[in-house]
Short mmCIF file of C-alpha atoms in Angstrom, two decimals:
data_model
loop_
_atom_site.label_atom_id
_atom_site.label_comp_id
_atom_site.label_asym_id
_atom_site.label_seq_id
_atom_site.Cartn_x
_atom_site.Cartn_y
_atom_site.Cartn_z
CA UNK A 274 -0.04 -0.03 0.05
CA UNK A 275 2.75 2.44 0.90
CA UNK A 276 5.52 2.90 -1.35
CA UNK A 277 9.00 4.60 -0.57
CA UNK A 278 9.72 8.09 -1.62
CA UNK A 279 12.76 9.95 -2.46
CA UNK A 280 13.94 12.35 -0.01
CA UNK A 281 13.52 16.11 -0.68
CA UNK A 282 17.23 16.67 -0.76
CA UNK A 283 17.73 14.32 -3.64
CA UNK A 284 15.03 16.30 -5.64
CA UNK A 285 16.75 19.34 -4.62
CA UNK A 286 20.24 18.22 -5.74
CA UNK A 287 18.89 16.92 -9.17
CA UNK A 288 17.20 20.30 -9.74
CA UNK A 289 20.29 22.32 -8.73
CA UNK A 290 22.56 20.21 -10.96
CA UNK A 291 20.10 20.50 -13.77
CA UNK A 292 19.64 24.32 -13.45
CA UNK A 293 23.43 24.63 -12.95
CA UNK A 294 24.26 22.72 -16.19
CA UNK A 295 21.67 24.60 -18.24
CA UNK A 296 23.05 27.89 -16.89
CA UNK A 297 26.50 27.09 -17.89
CA UNK A 298 25.33 25.91 -21.45
CA UNK A 299 23.52 29.04 -21.99
CA UNK A 300 26.35 31.25 -20.82
CA UNK A 301 28.93 29.42 -23.14
CA UNK A 302 26.23 29.84 -26.17
CA UNK A 303 26.02 33.49 -25.23
CA UNK A 304 29.72 34.06 -25.16
CA UNK A 305 30.04 32.23 -28.52
CA UNK A 306 27.21 34.20 -29.94
CA UNK A 307 28.66 37.31 -28.64
CA UNK A 308 32.13 36.54 -30.24
CA UNK A 309 30.35 35.60 -33.47
CA UNK A 310 28.63 38.99 -33.35
CA UNK A 311 31.71 41.03 -32.79
CA UNK A 312 33.50 39.15 -35.57
CA UNK A 313 30.75 39.83 -38.09
CA UNK A 314 30.60 43.48 -36.98
CA UNK A 315 34.36 43.67 -37.50
CA UNK A 316 34.29 42.22 -40.98
CA UNK A 317 31.17 44.79 -41.72
CA UNK A 318 33.49 47.37 -40.78
CA UNK A 319 36.63 45.88 -42.54
CA UNK A 320 38.28 45.92 -39.04
CA UNK A 321 41.55 44.35 -39.64
CA UNK A 322 41.61 43.12 -35.90
CA UNK A 323 38.62 40.83 -36.32
CA UNK A 324 40.30 37.74 -34.89
CA UNK A 325 41.95 39.56 -31.94
CA UNK A 326 38.51 41.12 -31.04
CA UNK A 327 36.72 37.61 -31.33
CA UNK A 328 39.15 35.90 -29.10
CA UNK A 329 39.04 38.70 -26.46
CA UNK A 330 35.18 39.04 -26.50
CA UNK A 331 34.82 35.17 -25.95
CA UNK A 332 37.15 34.95 -23.14
CA UNK A 333 36.25 38.32 -21.49
CA UNK A 334 32.94 39.21 -22.81
CA UNK A 335 31.97 42.11 -20.56
CA UNK A 336 35.30 44.04 -20.54
CA UNK A 337 36.34 43.25 -23.93
CA UNK A 338 32.72 43.83 -25.31
CA UNK A 339 32.62 47.27 -23.64
CA UNK A 340 35.89 48.19 -25.02
CA UNK A 341 34.96 47.15 -28.54
CA UNK A 342 31.69 49.22 -28.31
CA UNK A 343 34.08 52.18 -27.56
CA UNK A 344 36.44 51.68 -30.56
CA UNK A 345 34.18 49.89 -33.20
CA UNK A 346 33.55 53.05 -34.85
CA UNK A 347 37.19 54.29 -34.89
CA UNK A 348 38.23 56.24 -37.94
CA UNK A 349 40.65 53.41 -38.83
CA UNK A 350 37.86 51.00 -39.70
CA UNK A 351 37.28 52.54 -43.10
CA UNK A 352 35.84 50.74 -45.91
CA UNK A 353 38.36 48.62 -48.07
CA UNK A 354 38.95 49.58 -51.63
CA UNK A 355 38.67 47.29 -54.67
CA UNK A 356 41.03 47.56 -57.45
CA UNK A 357 39.47 47.98 -60.96
CA UNK A 358 42.18 46.46 -62.62
CA UNK A 359 42.70 43.00 -60.67
CA UNK A 360 39.90 43.10 -58.23
CA UNK A 361 42.14 43.03 -55.23
CA UNK A 362 40.80 44.25 -51.97
CA UNK A 363 42.98 46.48 -49.92
CA UNK A 364 43.12 48.80 -46.98
CA UNK A 365 41.33 52.27 -47.76
CA UNK A 366 44.44 53.91 -46.36
CA UNK A 367 46.39 53.01 -49.46
CA UNK A 368 46.19 54.78 -52.72
CA UNK A 369 47.52 52.14 -55.00
CA UNK A 370 46.77 48.35 -55.14
CA UNK A 371 49.37 46.17 -53.47
CA UNK A 372 49.09 43.60 -55.90
CA UNK A 373 49.31 45.36 -59.35
CA UNK A 374 50.20 48.95 -58.36
CA UNK A 375 47.13 50.31 -60.15
CA UNK A 376 45.72 53.59 -58.76
CA UNK A 377 42.36 52.93 -60.27
CA UNK A 378 40.03 51.60 -57.50
CA UNK A 379 36.41 51.61 -56.44
CA UNK A 380 35.68 53.19 -52.95
CA UNK A 381 32.47 51.72 -52.63
CA UNK A 382 32.00 49.45 -49.73
CA UNK A 383 32.20 45.64 -50.82
CA UNK A 384 28.83 43.80 -51.36
CA UNK A 385 29.59 41.35 -48.55
CA UNK A 386 29.54 44.42 -45.93
CA UNK A 387 25.87 44.70 -45.72
CA UNK A 388 25.61 40.84 -45.61
CA UNK A 389 27.79 40.98 -42.64
CA UNK A 390 26.01 43.93 -40.96
CA UNK A 391 22.58 41.62 -41.42
CA UNK A 392 24.46 38.65 -40.06
CA UNK A 393 25.79 40.56 -37.06
CA UNK A 394 22.35 41.87 -36.14
CA UNK A 395 21.06 38.24 -36.22
CA UNK A 396 23.73 36.99 -33.99
CA UNK A 397 23.24 40.01 -31.51
CA UNK A 398 19.63 39.03 -31.27
CA UNK A 399 20.64 35.60 -30.43
CA UNK A 400 23.27 36.72 -28.14
CA UNK A 401 20.56 38.88 -26.19
CA UNK A 402 18.13 35.88 -26.05
CA UNK A 403 20.79 33.28 -24.63
CA UNK A 404 21.97 35.81 -22.06
CA UNK A 405 18.30 36.53 -20.85
CA UNK A 406 17.96 32.74 -20.60
CA UNK A 407 21.04 32.39 -18.70
CA UNK A 408 19.78 35.01 -16.32
CA UNK A 409 16.52 33.28 -15.83
CA UNK A 410 18.45 30.24 -15.15
CA UNK A 411 20.57 32.03 -12.54
CA UNK A 412 17.44 33.44 -10.79
CA UNK A 413 15.76 30.01 -10.75
CA UNK A 414 18.82 28.46 -9.14
CA UNK A 415 18.68 31.25 -6.66
CA UNK A 416 15.05 30.71 -5.98
CA UNK A 417 15.66 26.86 -5.52
CA UNK A 418 18.42 27.35 -3.11
CA UNK A 419 16.64 30.14 -1.04
CA UNK A 420 13.29 28.35 -1.11
CA UNK A 421 13.14 24.62 -1.66
CA UNK A 422 17.02 24.45 -0.89
CA UNK A 423 16.63 25.97 2.63
CA UNK A 424 13.61 23.76 3.29
CA UNK A 425 15.48 20.82 2.40
CA UNK A 426 18.56 21.78 4.57
CA UNK A 427 16.09 22.57 7.43
CA UNK A 428 14.05 19.29 7.08
CA UNK A 429 15.85 16.65 5.11
CA UNK A 430 19.63 17.49 5.21
CA UNK A 431 19.54 17.99 8.85
CA UNK A 432 19.18 14.37 10.27
CA UNK A 433 17.68 15.61 13.50
CA UNK A 434 14.08 15.19 13.51
CA UNK A 435 13.94 13.74 10.15
CA UNK A 436 11.92 10.61 9.09
CA UNK A 437 11.90 8.41 6.08
CA UNK A 438 9.24 9.42 3.78
CA UNK A 439 6.71 6.92 2.24
CA UNK A 440 3.91 7.51 -0.27
CA UNK A 441 0.28 6.80 0.21
CA UNK A 442 -2.16 5.83 -2.53
CA UNK A 443 -2.15 9.29 -3.68
CA UNK A 444 1.46 9.75 -3.98
CA UNK A 445 1.58 12.10 -1.06
CA UNK A 446 4.30 11.82 1.73
CA UNK A 447 3.42 10.33 4.89
CA UNK A 448 5.41 8.99 7.92
CA UNK A 449 4.84 6.54 10.74
CA UNK A 450 5.75 6.12 14.45
CA UNK A 451 6.29 2.99 16.33
CA UNK A 452 2.50 2.09 16.67
CA UNK A 453 2.07 2.52 12.86
CA UNK A 454 0.14 5.71 13.27
CA UNK A 455 0.23 7.76 9.92
CA UNK A 456 1.45 11.44 9.94
CA UNK A 457 1.63 13.94 7.08
CA UNK A 458 4.43 16.04 8.51
CA UNK A 459 7.71 14.38 9.75
CA UNK A 460 7.78 16.69 12.85
CA UNK A 461 4.58 15.41 14.09
CA UNK A 462 5.71 11.95 14.40
CA UNK A 463 5.67 10.82 18.20
CA UNK A 464 8.24 8.60 20.05
CA UNK A 465 7.18 6.29 22.75
CA UNK A 466 9.13 4.98 25.80
CA UNK A 467 8.43 1.60 27.44
CA UNK A 468 6.12 3.33 29.93
CA UNK A 469 4.08 4.60 26.93
CA UNK A 470 5.17 8.15 27.63
CA UNK A 471 5.02 10.27 24.47
CA UNK A 472 7.77 12.60 23.14
CA UNK A 473 8.00 14.85 20.34
CA UNK A 474 11.01 16.29 18.65
CA UNK A 475 11.36 20.16 18.62
CA UNK A 476 13.74 21.07 15.78
CA UNK A 477 14.38 24.72 16.65
CA UNK A 478 15.65 23.82 20.10
CA UNK A 479 17.23 20.53 19.07
CA UNK A 480 15.45 18.84 21.85
CA UNK A 481 12.92 16.15 22.58
CA UNK A 482 9.77 17.30 24.68
CA UNK A 483 7.54 15.12 26.64
CA UNK A 484 3.79 15.66 27.51
CA UNK A 485 4.89 17.57 30.53
CA UNK A 486 6.99 19.97 28.67
CA UNK A 487 10.20 18.67 29.92
CA UNK A 488 13.11 18.77 27.57
CA UNK A 489 15.54 16.04 26.61
CA UNK A 490 18.68 17.02 24.63
CA UNK A 491 19.21 15.24 21.51
CA UNK A 492 22.78 14.25 22.08
CA UNK A 493 21.54 11.82 24.88
CA UNK A 494 18.47 10.23 23.13
CA UNK A 495 18.32 6.81 21.62
CA UNK A 496 15.88 4.36 20.40
CA UNK A 497 16.39 0.40 21.44
CA UNK A 498 16.07 -2.46 19.42
CA UNK A 499 12.45 -2.76 20.09
CA UNK A 500 11.78 0.90 18.86
CA UNK A 501 11.49 2.62 22.50
CA UNK A 502 12.62 5.94 23.20
CA UNK A 503 15.55 6.17 25.61
CA UNK A 504 17.12 9.29 27.45
CA UNK A 505 20.63 8.23 28.45
CA UNK A 506 21.02 10.94 31.17
CA UNK A 507 23.88 9.02 32.89
CA UNK A 508 26.01 8.19 29.75
CA UNK A 509 25.76 4.51 29.96
CA UNK A 510 25.24 4.04 26.20
CA UNK A 511 28.32 4.26 24.08
CA UNK A 512 29.35 3.64 20.42
CA UNK A 513 30.70 0.19 19.62
CA UNK A 514 33.15 1.68 16.90
CA UNK A 515 34.74 5.15 17.38
CA UNK A 516 35.49 5.23 13.74
CA UNK A 517 31.80 5.12 12.65
CA UNK A 518 29.55 7.98 11.94
CA UNK A 519 28.27 9.28 15.11
CA UNK A 520 24.59 9.14 14.03
CA UNK A 521 24.72 5.74 12.06
CA UNK A 522 26.86 4.05 14.43
CA UNK A 523 25.46 1.10 16.64
CA UNK A 524 25.25 1.92 20.25
CA UNK A 525 25.30 -0.41 23.33
CA UNK A 526 25.23 -0.41 27.00
CA UNK A 527 27.11 -2.32 29.59
CA UNK A 528 24.60 -5.27 29.31
CA UNK A 529 25.00 -5.48 25.65
CA UNK A 530 21.68 -4.03 24.73
CA UNK A 531 21.75 -2.24 21.37
CA UNK A 532 20.51 1.17 20.59
CA UNK A 533 20.28 3.60 17.70
CA UNK A 534 20.78 7.41 17.76
CA UNK A 535 17.09 8.70 17.96
CA UNK A 536 17.20 11.40 15.33
CA UNK A 537 18.40 8.83 12.63
CA UNK A 538 15.51 6.31 13.08
CA UNK A 539 11.99 5.98 11.63
CA UNK A 540 9.37 3.44 11.50
CA UNK A 541 7.29 1.77 8.50
CA UNK A 542 3.62 1.16 8.36
CA UNK A 543 4.19 -1.91 10.68
CA UNK A 544 5.94 -0.04 13.19
CA UNK A 545 9.31 -1.67 12.22
CA UNK A 546 12.41 0.31 12.97
CA UNK A 547 14.14 1.69 9.83
CA UNK A 548 17.00 3.95 8.97
CA UNK A 549 15.59 7.65 8.58
CA UNK A 550 17.80 8.39 5.47
CA UNK A 551 17.51 4.97 3.46
CA UNK A 552 14.42 3.36 4.95
CA UNK A 553 16.37 0.02 5.34
CA UNK A 554 15.48 -2.17 8.36
CA UNK A 555 17.74 -1.48 11.60
CA UNK A 556 17.03 -4.93 13.22
#
């Protein structure tokens, strides 16, 4: 009836990676498009340094782009001349053809100039669109971190007070306590000791609180192998392996009874003890 559901932090992590990759993709696309735009603009203006500007704008898009905007209409970027004798294109600063030494030339801009202008405008539009998309991706990443991300860090990444999420018939998250009672919020799950006293985890203060309002600091709280809440006020419970993770380690007392760190345990619909992160049986 009840199925395992992925932890929220997994969903958050996947979304973060996807948004991050999309953001990087569109940033690279935008830089390429901007470099192409500058290259075409240089050719439209017969700028002899087109290759240099293309490389600079690709690696330093904002700085080089601003500098290029300041110098793109420089007087040196004059139209090329076309020799009427041999058809050679040469810099407008020269008064003779470097190929045949003819002084007969056409000062009209070459036909491909207008084509490069049109192509530059097209690539500029594409550049603007890709940068806008990249900005949107960045905003979405920020919202993901500040919104869902903080909720995930608060409720799922932090092991304290977390419970393994199951799914009901409608696909909604649900949680269980030792008695198999169903909850829709993990912080509502109750803990029971052998005297049937009830405890609830208070995440903000990082303590467990009983029905009388008495607080039990989380660091000394455990659940025994039968799933009952235990408060080790006298420090009689210790880890079996100091090298193990403090939360996931197995704990025992002097009589060999086994315990689990309370914030790291959950229960399934049958009241069986499971790991709060993976949902695997603990006994």
